[in-house]
Coordinates of C-alpha atoms in Angstrom, one line a residue:
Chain A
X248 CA 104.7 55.9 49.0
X249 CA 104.7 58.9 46.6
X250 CA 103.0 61.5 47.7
X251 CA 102.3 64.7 44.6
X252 CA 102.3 67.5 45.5
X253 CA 98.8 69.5 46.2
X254 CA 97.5 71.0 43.4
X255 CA 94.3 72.9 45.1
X256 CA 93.7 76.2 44.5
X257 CA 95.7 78.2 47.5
X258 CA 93.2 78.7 50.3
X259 CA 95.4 79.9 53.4
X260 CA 96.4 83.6 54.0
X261 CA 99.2 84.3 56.2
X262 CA 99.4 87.9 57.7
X263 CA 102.4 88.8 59.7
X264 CA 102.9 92.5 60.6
X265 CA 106.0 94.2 59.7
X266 CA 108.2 94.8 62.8
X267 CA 105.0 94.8 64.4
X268 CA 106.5 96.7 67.7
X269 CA 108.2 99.2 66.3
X270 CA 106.3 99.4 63.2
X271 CA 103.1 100.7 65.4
X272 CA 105.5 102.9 67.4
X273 CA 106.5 104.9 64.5
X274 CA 102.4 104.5 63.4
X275 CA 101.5 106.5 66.9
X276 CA 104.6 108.8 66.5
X277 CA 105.4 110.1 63.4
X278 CA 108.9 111.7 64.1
X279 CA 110.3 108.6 64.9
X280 CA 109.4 107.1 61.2
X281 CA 112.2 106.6 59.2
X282 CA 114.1 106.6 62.3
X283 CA 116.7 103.9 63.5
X284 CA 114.6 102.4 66.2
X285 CA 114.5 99.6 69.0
X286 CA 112.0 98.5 71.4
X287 CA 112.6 96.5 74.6
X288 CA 110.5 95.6 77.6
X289 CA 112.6 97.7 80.4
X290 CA 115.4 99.9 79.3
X291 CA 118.6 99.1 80.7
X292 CA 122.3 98.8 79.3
X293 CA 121.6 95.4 79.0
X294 CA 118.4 94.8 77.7
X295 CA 117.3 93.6 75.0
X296 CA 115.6 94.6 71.3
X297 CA 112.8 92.3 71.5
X298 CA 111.7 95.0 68.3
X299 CA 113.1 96.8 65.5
X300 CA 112.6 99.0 63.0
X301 CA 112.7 98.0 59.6
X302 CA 115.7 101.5 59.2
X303 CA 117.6 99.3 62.6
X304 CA 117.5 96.2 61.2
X305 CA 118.9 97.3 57.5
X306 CA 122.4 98.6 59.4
X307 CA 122.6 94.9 61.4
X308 CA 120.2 95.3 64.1
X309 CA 118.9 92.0 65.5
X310 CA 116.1 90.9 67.5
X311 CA 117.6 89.2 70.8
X312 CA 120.2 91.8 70.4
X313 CA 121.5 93.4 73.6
X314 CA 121.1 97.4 74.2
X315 CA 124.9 97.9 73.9
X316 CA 125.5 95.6 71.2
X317 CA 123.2 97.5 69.0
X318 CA 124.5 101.2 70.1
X319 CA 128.1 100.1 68.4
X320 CA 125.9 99.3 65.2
X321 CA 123.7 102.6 65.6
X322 CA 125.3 105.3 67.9
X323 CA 122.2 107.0 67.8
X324 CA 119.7 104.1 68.0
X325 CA 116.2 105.0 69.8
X326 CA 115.4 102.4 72.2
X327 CA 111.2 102.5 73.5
X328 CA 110.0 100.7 76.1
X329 CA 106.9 98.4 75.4
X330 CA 103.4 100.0 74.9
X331 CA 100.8 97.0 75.6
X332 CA 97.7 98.1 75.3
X333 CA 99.0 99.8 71.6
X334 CA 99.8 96.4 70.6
X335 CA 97.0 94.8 71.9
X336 CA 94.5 97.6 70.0
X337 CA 96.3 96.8 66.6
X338 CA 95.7 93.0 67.5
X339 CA 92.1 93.8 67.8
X340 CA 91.7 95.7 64.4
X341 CA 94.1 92.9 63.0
X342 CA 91.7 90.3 64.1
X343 CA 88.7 92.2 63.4
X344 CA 89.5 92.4 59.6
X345 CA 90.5 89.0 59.7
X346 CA 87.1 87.5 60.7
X347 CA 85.5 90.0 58.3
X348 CA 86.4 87.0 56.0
X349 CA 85.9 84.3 57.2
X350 CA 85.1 82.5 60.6
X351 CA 88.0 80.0 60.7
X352 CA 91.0 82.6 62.0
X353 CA 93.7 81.3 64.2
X354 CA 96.0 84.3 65.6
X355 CA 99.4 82.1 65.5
X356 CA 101.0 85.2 67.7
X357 CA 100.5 89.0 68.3
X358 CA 101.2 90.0 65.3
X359 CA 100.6 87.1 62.7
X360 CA 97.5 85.0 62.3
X361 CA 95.9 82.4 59.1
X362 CA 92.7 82.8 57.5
X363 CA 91.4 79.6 56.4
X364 CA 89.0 80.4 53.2
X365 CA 87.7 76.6 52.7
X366 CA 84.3 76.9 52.7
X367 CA 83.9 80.8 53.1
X368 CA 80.5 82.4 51.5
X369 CA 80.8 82.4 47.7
X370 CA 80.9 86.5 47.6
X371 CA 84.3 86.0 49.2
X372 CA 85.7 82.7 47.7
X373 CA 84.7 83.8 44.1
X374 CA 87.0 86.8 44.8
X375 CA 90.7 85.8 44.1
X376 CA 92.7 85.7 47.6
X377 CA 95.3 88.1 45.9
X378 CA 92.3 91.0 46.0
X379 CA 91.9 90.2 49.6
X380 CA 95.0 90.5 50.1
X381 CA 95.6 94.0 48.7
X382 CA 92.7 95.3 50.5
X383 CA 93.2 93.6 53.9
X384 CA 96.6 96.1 53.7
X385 CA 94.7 99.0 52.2
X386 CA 91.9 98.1 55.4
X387 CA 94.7 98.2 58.2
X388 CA 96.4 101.6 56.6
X389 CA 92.5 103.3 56.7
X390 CA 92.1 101.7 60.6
X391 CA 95.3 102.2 61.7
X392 CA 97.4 105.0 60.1
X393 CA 99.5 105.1 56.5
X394 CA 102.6 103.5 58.3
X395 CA 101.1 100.3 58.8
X396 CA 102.1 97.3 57.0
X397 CA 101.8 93.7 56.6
X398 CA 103.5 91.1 54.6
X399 CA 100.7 88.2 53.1
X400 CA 101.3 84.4 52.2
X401 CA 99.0 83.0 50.4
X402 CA 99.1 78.9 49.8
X403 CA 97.6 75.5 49.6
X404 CA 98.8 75.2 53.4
X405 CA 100.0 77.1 56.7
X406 CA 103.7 76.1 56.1
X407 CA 104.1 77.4 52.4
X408 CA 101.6 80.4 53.5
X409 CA 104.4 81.7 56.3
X410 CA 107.2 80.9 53.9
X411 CA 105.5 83.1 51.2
X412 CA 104.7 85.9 53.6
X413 CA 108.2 85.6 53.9
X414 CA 109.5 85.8 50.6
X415 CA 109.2 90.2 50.0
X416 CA 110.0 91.9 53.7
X417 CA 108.2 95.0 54.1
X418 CA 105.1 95.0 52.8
X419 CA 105.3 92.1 50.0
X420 CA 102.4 89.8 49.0
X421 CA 103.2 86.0 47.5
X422 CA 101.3 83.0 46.3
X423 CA 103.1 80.0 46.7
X424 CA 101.0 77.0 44.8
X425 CA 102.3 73.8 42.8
X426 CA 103.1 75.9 39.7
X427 CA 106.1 77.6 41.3
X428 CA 106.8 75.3 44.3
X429 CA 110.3 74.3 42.8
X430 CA 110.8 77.3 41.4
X431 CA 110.3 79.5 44.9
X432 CA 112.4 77.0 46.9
X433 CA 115.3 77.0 44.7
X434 CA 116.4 80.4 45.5
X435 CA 116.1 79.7 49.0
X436 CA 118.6 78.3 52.2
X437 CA 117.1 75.4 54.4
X438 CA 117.0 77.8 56.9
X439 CA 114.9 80.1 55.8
X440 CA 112.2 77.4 56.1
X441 CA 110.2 77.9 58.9
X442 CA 111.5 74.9 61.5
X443 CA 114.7 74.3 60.2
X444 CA 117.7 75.8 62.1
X445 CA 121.1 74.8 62.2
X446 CA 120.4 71.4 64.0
X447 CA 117.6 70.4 61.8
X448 CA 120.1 72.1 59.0
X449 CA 123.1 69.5 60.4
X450 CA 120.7 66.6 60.3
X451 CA 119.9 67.1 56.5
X452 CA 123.0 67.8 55.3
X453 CA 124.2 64.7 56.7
X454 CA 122.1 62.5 54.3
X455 CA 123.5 64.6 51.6
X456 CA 120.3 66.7 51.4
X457 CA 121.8 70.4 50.9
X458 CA 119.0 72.6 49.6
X459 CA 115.3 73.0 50.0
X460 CA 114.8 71.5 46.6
X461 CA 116.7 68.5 47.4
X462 CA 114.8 68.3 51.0
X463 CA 111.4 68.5 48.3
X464 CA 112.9 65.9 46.5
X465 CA 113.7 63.2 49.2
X466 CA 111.8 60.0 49.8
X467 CA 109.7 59.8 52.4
X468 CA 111.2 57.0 54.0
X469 CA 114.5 58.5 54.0
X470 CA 113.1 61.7 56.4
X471 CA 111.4 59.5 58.4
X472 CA 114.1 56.6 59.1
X473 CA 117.1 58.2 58.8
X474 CA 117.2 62.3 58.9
X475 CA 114.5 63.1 61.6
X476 CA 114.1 59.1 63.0
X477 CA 110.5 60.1 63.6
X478 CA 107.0 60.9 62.6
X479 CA 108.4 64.6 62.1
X480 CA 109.9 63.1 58.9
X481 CA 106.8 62.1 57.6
X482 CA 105.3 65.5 58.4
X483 CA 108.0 67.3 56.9
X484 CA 107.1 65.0 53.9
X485 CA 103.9 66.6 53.4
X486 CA 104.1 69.4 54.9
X487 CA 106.6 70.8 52.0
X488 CA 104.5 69.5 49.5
X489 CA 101.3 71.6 50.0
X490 CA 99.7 69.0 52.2
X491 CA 97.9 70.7 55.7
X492 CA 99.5 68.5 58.8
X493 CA 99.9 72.1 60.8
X494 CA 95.9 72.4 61.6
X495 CA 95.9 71.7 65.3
X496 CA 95.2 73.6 68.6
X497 CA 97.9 72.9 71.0
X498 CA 95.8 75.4 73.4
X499 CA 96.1 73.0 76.9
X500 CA 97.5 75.1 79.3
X501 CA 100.1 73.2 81.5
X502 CA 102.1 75.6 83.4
X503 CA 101.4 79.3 84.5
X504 CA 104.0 81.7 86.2
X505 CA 105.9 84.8 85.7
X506 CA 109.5 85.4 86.1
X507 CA 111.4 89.0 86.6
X508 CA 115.2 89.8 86.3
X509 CA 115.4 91.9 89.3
X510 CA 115.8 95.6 88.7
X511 CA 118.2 96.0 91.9
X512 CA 122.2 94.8 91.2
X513 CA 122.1 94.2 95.1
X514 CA 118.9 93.5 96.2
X515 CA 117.6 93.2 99.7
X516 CA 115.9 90.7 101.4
X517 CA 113.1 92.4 101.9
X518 CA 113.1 93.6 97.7
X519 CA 113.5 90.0 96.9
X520 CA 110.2 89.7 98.6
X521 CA 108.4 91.5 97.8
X522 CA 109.2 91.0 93.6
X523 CA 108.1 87.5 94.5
X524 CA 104.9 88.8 96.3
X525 CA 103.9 90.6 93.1
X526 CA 104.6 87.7 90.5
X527 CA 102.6 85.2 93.2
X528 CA 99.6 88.0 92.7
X529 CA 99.5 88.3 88.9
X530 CA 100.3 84.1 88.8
X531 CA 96.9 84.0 90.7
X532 CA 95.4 86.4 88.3
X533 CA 96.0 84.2 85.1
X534 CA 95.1 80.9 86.8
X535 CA 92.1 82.4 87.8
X536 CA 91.7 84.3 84.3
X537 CA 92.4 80.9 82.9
X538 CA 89.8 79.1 85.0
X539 CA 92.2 77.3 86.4
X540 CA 93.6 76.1 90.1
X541 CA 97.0 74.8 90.3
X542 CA 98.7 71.3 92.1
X543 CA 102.2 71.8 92.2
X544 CA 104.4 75.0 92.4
X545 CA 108.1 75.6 91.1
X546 CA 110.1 78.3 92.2
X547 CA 113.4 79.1 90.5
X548 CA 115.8 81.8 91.2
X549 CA 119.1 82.7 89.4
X550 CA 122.4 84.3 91.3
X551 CA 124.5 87.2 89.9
X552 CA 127.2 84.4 90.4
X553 CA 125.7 82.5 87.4
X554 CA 124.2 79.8 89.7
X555 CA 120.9 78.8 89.2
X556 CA 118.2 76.9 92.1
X557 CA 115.2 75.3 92.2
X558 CA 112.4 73.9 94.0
X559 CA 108.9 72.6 93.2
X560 CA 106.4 70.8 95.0
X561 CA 103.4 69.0 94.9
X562 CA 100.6 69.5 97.2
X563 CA 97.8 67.4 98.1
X564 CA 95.2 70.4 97.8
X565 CA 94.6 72.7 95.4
X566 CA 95.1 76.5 95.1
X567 CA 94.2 79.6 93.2
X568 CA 94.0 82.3 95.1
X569 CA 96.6 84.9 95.2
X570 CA 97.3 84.5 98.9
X571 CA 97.7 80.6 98.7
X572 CA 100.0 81.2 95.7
X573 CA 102.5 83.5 97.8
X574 CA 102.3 81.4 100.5
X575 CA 103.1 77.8 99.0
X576 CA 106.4 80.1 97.1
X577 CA 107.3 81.6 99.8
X578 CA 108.0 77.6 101.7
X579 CA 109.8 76.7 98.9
X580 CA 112.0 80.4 98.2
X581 CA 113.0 80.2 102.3
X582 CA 114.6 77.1 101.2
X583 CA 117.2 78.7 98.6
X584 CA 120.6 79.4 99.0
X585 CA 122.0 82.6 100.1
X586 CA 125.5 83.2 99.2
X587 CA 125.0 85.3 95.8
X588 CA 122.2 88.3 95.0
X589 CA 119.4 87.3 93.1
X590 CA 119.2 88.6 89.7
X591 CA 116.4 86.5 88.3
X592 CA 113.2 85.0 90.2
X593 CA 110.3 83.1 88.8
X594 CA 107.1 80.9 90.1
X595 CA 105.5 78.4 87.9
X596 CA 102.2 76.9 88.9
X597 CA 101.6 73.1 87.2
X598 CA 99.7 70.4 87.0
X599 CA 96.4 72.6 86.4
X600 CA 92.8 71.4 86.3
X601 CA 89.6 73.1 85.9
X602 CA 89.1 75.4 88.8
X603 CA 86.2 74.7 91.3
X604 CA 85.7 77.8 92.9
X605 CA 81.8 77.7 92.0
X606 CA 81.5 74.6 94.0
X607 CA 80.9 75.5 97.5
X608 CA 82.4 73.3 100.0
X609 CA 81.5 71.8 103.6
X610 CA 84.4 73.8 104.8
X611 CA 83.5 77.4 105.7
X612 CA 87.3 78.7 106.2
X613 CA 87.3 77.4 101.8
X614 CA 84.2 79.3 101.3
X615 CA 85.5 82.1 102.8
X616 CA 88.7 82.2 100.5
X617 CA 86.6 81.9 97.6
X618 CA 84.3 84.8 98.4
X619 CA 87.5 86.9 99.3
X620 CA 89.2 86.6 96.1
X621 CA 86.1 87.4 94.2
X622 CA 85.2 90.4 96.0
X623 CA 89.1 91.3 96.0
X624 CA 88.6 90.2 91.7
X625 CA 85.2 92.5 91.4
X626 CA 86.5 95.5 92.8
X627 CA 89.8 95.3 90.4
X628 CA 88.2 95.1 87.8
X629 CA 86.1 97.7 88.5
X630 CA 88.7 100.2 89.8
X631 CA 91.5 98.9 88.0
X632 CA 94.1 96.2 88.5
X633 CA 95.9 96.2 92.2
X634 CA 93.0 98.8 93.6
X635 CA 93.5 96.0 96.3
X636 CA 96.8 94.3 96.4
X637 CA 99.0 93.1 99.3
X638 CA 101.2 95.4 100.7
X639 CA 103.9 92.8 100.5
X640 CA 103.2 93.2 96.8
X641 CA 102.4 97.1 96.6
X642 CA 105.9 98.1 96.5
X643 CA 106.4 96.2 93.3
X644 CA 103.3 96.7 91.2
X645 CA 105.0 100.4 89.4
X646 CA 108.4 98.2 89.0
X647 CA 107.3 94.9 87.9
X648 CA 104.9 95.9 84.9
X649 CA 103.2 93.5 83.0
X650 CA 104.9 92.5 79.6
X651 CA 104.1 92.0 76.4
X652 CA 103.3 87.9 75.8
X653 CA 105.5 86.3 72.9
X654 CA 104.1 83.3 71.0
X655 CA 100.8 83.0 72.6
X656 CA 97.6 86.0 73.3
X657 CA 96.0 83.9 75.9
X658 CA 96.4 86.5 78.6
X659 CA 96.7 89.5 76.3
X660 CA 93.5 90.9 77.9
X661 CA 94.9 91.1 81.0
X662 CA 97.5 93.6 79.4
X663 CA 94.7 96.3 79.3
Chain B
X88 CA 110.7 105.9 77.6
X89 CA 114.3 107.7 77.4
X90 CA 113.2 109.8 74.8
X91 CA 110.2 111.4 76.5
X92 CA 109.5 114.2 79.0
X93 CA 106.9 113.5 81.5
X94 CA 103.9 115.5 82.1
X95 CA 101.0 114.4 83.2
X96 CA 99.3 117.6 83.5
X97 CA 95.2 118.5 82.5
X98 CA 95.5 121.0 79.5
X99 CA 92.9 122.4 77.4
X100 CA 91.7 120.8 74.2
X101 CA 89.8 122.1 70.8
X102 CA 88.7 118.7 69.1
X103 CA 86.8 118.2 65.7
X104 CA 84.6 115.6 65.9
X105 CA 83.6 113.9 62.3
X106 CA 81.1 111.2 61.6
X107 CA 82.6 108.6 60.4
X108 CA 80.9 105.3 59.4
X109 CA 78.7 104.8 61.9
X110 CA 79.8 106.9 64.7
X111 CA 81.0 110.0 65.3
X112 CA 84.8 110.4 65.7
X113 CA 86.5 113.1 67.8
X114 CA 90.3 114.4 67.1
X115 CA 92.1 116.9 69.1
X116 CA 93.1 119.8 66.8
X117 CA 94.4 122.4 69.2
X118 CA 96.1 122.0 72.8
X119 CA 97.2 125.0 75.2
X120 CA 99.4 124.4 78.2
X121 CA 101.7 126.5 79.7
X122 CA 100.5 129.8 77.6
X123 CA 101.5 127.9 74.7
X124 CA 99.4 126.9 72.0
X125 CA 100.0 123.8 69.6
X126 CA 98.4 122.8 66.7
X127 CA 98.2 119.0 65.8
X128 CA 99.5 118.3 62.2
X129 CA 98.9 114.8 62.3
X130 CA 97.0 111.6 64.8
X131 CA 100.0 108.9 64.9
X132 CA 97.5 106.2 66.9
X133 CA 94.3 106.5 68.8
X134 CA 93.5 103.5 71.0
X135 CA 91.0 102.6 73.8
X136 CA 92.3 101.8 77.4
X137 CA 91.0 101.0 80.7
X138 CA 91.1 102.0 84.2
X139 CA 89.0 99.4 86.1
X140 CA 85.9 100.4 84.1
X141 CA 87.0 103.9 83.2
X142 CA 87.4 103.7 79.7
X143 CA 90.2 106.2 78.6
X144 CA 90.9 106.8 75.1
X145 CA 94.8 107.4 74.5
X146 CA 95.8 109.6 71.5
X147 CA 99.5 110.3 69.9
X148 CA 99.8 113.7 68.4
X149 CA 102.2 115.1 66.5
X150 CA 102.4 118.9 65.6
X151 CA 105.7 118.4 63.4
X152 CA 108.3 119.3 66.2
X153 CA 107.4 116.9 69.0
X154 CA 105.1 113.9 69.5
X155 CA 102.3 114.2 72.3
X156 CA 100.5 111.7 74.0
X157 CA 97.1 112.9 75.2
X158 CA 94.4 111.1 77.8
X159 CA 90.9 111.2 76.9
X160 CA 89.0 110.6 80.4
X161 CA 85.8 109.6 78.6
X162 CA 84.0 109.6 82.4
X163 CA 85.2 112.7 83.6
X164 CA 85.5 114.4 80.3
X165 CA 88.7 115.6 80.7
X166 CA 92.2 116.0 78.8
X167 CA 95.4 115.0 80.4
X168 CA 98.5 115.6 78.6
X169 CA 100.8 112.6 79.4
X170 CA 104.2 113.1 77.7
X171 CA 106.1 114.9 75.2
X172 CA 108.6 113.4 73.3
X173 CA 110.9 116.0 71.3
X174 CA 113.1 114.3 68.9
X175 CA 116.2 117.0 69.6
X176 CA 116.2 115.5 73.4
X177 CA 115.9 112.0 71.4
X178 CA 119.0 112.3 70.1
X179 CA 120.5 114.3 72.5
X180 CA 120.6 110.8 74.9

């Protein structure tokens, strides 16, 4: 079946923040605008930009890049560790504009989100997006500071929306409709499509299908029998054609943990510990954050040998208390083997249902594990996080700091 | 940071404070510590912050030299000035 492509007026705005790390870096200081510069989550020769500046990344600087890597690009690179509760403010204002809008916003990350404009009040819709566009960027300079800027898609769906927010890096603002569809994609790669990497990349050109006009062009039934040999065929089908397939909410939590690369080269037993005893504590803290208890519990550890273990279990009860969560790890971690330092740990709590902590229970040594962890929860909150912590833990909580969330802002109030 | 110098140390503030839309909001202008006296050119970023249910409002300075991070205690009312980060001693590392 042949499927045109959508020729609706463009209703979905992309906003993706510029180098959103290191863009609001050089926002909060000004002497390090213009500036070659790199953020990370923990400085170390071997860490890595997770950020850079729009000045790094024009002399080669890539994010995923390691510290030392980049210093042979840029001798005199500035590397910043993560700021949190910046980013988290910007997100805040980010949003905050958004939903001036209109109601349907969906924050795709920490620094991108879509506004959906069907069915927005007339006094906006009657307004062409491309306005909104220029003063959403005009808003977040007079909010946020003159160095602030955002690139905007704007398009008949989510997928061309990104790809036109894509188009002009810094600061650019696109329309992508069916009057220059063809023309946009033909002065593009396959991979600068959002989804398509060198796999995907391999896939197409196998059937002969080379450039994003040509991938526009294909029959449906060739994407979906023979390049992808799925339903992802069909969707790519549409999907490049203007049609919305990309409107869902995969929000269902499955797993929660936290994972550290340990900060020692040789670390102790009694280090090892106590790392694990702090990522246990904040695993409880999102579960419970969440709403959630957990089932089953995965511990992994990695050796400066370059071996990896694992263990998980499932347990007949469920937990989410902080204690319960070291304790469960801490059967599985004695079970690991011991002939290389650690350099990585992690715990993974799964196979999560709604928590019933409310309910109270026939068993008074429950109850009193419930009203524990809400009185240790209340008095955290009030005082700030780890007023009460385990001392197993205590050691930990300046060394382990909590980390800026990529892909998702479920937790990102828990940054504050 | 690398680039940074440590303080944490309560200094003495001159603020202007400006009604805004809606609200009235405060900037520091004018910090001394250690008998010196610096005068903010320029806010880089103010954001809100907690401790427990303290709020604390964070502020990056800059007077044109070096960048400042200052702590608004909005309980105690009190200034703390967190770091310094001088771009000289940037480079330097």
């Amino acid at each position: 079946m042949h499927l045109p492509v959508n020729s609706e007026e463009p209703q979905i705005m992309h906003i993706d923040l510029n180098s959103c790390f290191a863009t609001v870096e050089q926002q909060a200081r000004p002497l390090l605008r213009g500036q070659p510069l790199g953020i990370t989550n923990r400085i170390s020769p071997h860490c890595c930009v997770i950020a850079a500046s729009y000045e790094a990344k024009t002399r080669g600087v890539k994010v995923g890049m390691r510290l030392d890597e980049a210093r042979q690009l840029i001798p005199e690179l500035i590397m910043i560790e993560t700021d949190p509760p910046k980013y988290h403010w910007v997100y805040q204002n980010l949003m905050r504009i958004m939903l001036s809008y209109s109601p349907a916003v969906t924050m795709k990350s920490v620094d991108e989100g879509v506004i959906d404009f069907h069915g927005t009040r007339s006094n906006i819709n009657q307004r062409s997006l491309s306005d909104i566009g220029h003063e959403i960027k005009k808003r977040l300079k007079d909010d946020l500071g003159c160095w602030m800027r955002c690139n905007i898609g704007i398009a008949p769906n989510r997928f061309l929306a990104k790809l036109a927010a894509s188009l002009r890096k810094p600061d650019g603002l696109d329309i992508i409709d069916h009057t220059n569809l063809r023309q946009t994609l033909s002065g593009l790669k396959l991979t600068d499509l959002n989804g398509i990497a060198e796999r995907n990349q391999a896939r197409l050109n196998a059937q002969g299908i080379m450039t994003p006009l040509q991938f526009l062009d294909a029959p449906s039934n060739l994407l979906r029998r023979q390049v992808f040999r799925s339903i992802c065929g069909e969707d790519w089908y549409q999907r490049l054609r203007g049609h919305e397939i990309d409107d869902y909410d995969s929000g269902v939590t499955r797993m929660v943990g936290r994972q550290f690369v340990l900060d020692d080269m040789q670390p102790t037993d009694q280090v090892v510990r106590s790392r694990l005893a702090y990522l246990c504590e904040t695993t409880g803290v999102k579960l419970r954050y969440r709403g959630l208890c957990a089932q089953g519990i995965m511990v992994h550890v990695k050796y400066a040998s370059g071996d990896a273990w694992y263990e998980r279990k499932m347990f007949k009860t469920t937990f989410f208390s902080n204690a319960e969560v070291y304790r469960r790890a801490t059967l599985l971690f004695n079970k690991r083997p011991r002939d290389a330092y650690e350099r990585e740990i992690g715990v993974t709590c799964y196979n999560l249902s709604p928590s019933n902590i409310s309910q109270i229970s026939l068993l008074e040594e429950v109850n009193r594990e419930v009203w524990l962890t809400q009185a240790v929860d209340t008095i955290n909150e009030r005082y700030g996080e780890f007023t009460i912590t385990s001392l197993n833990s205590a050691i930990s909580k300046d060394i382990v700091t909590q980390k800026v969330p990529f892909g998702s802002t479920r937790y990102f109030e828990l940054l504050n | 940071m690398e680039n940074t110098i440590e303080l944490n140390k309560d200094v003495n503030i001159i603020a202007y404070y400006f009604r805004g839309q809606g609200r009235p909001k405060c900037f520091p202008k004018k910090m001394e510590f250690d008998g010196k006296q610096v005068v903010f050119t320029e806010t880089g970023l103010r954001h809100p912050t907690h401790k427990g249910q303290r709020m604390i409002h964070v502020f990056d300075m800059t007077d044109g030299q070096a960048d400042y991070r200052l702590e608004f205690d909005a309980e105690e009312l009190s200034w703390k000035l967190l770091y310094m980060a001088d771009m000289r001693y940037a480079s330097a590392r």
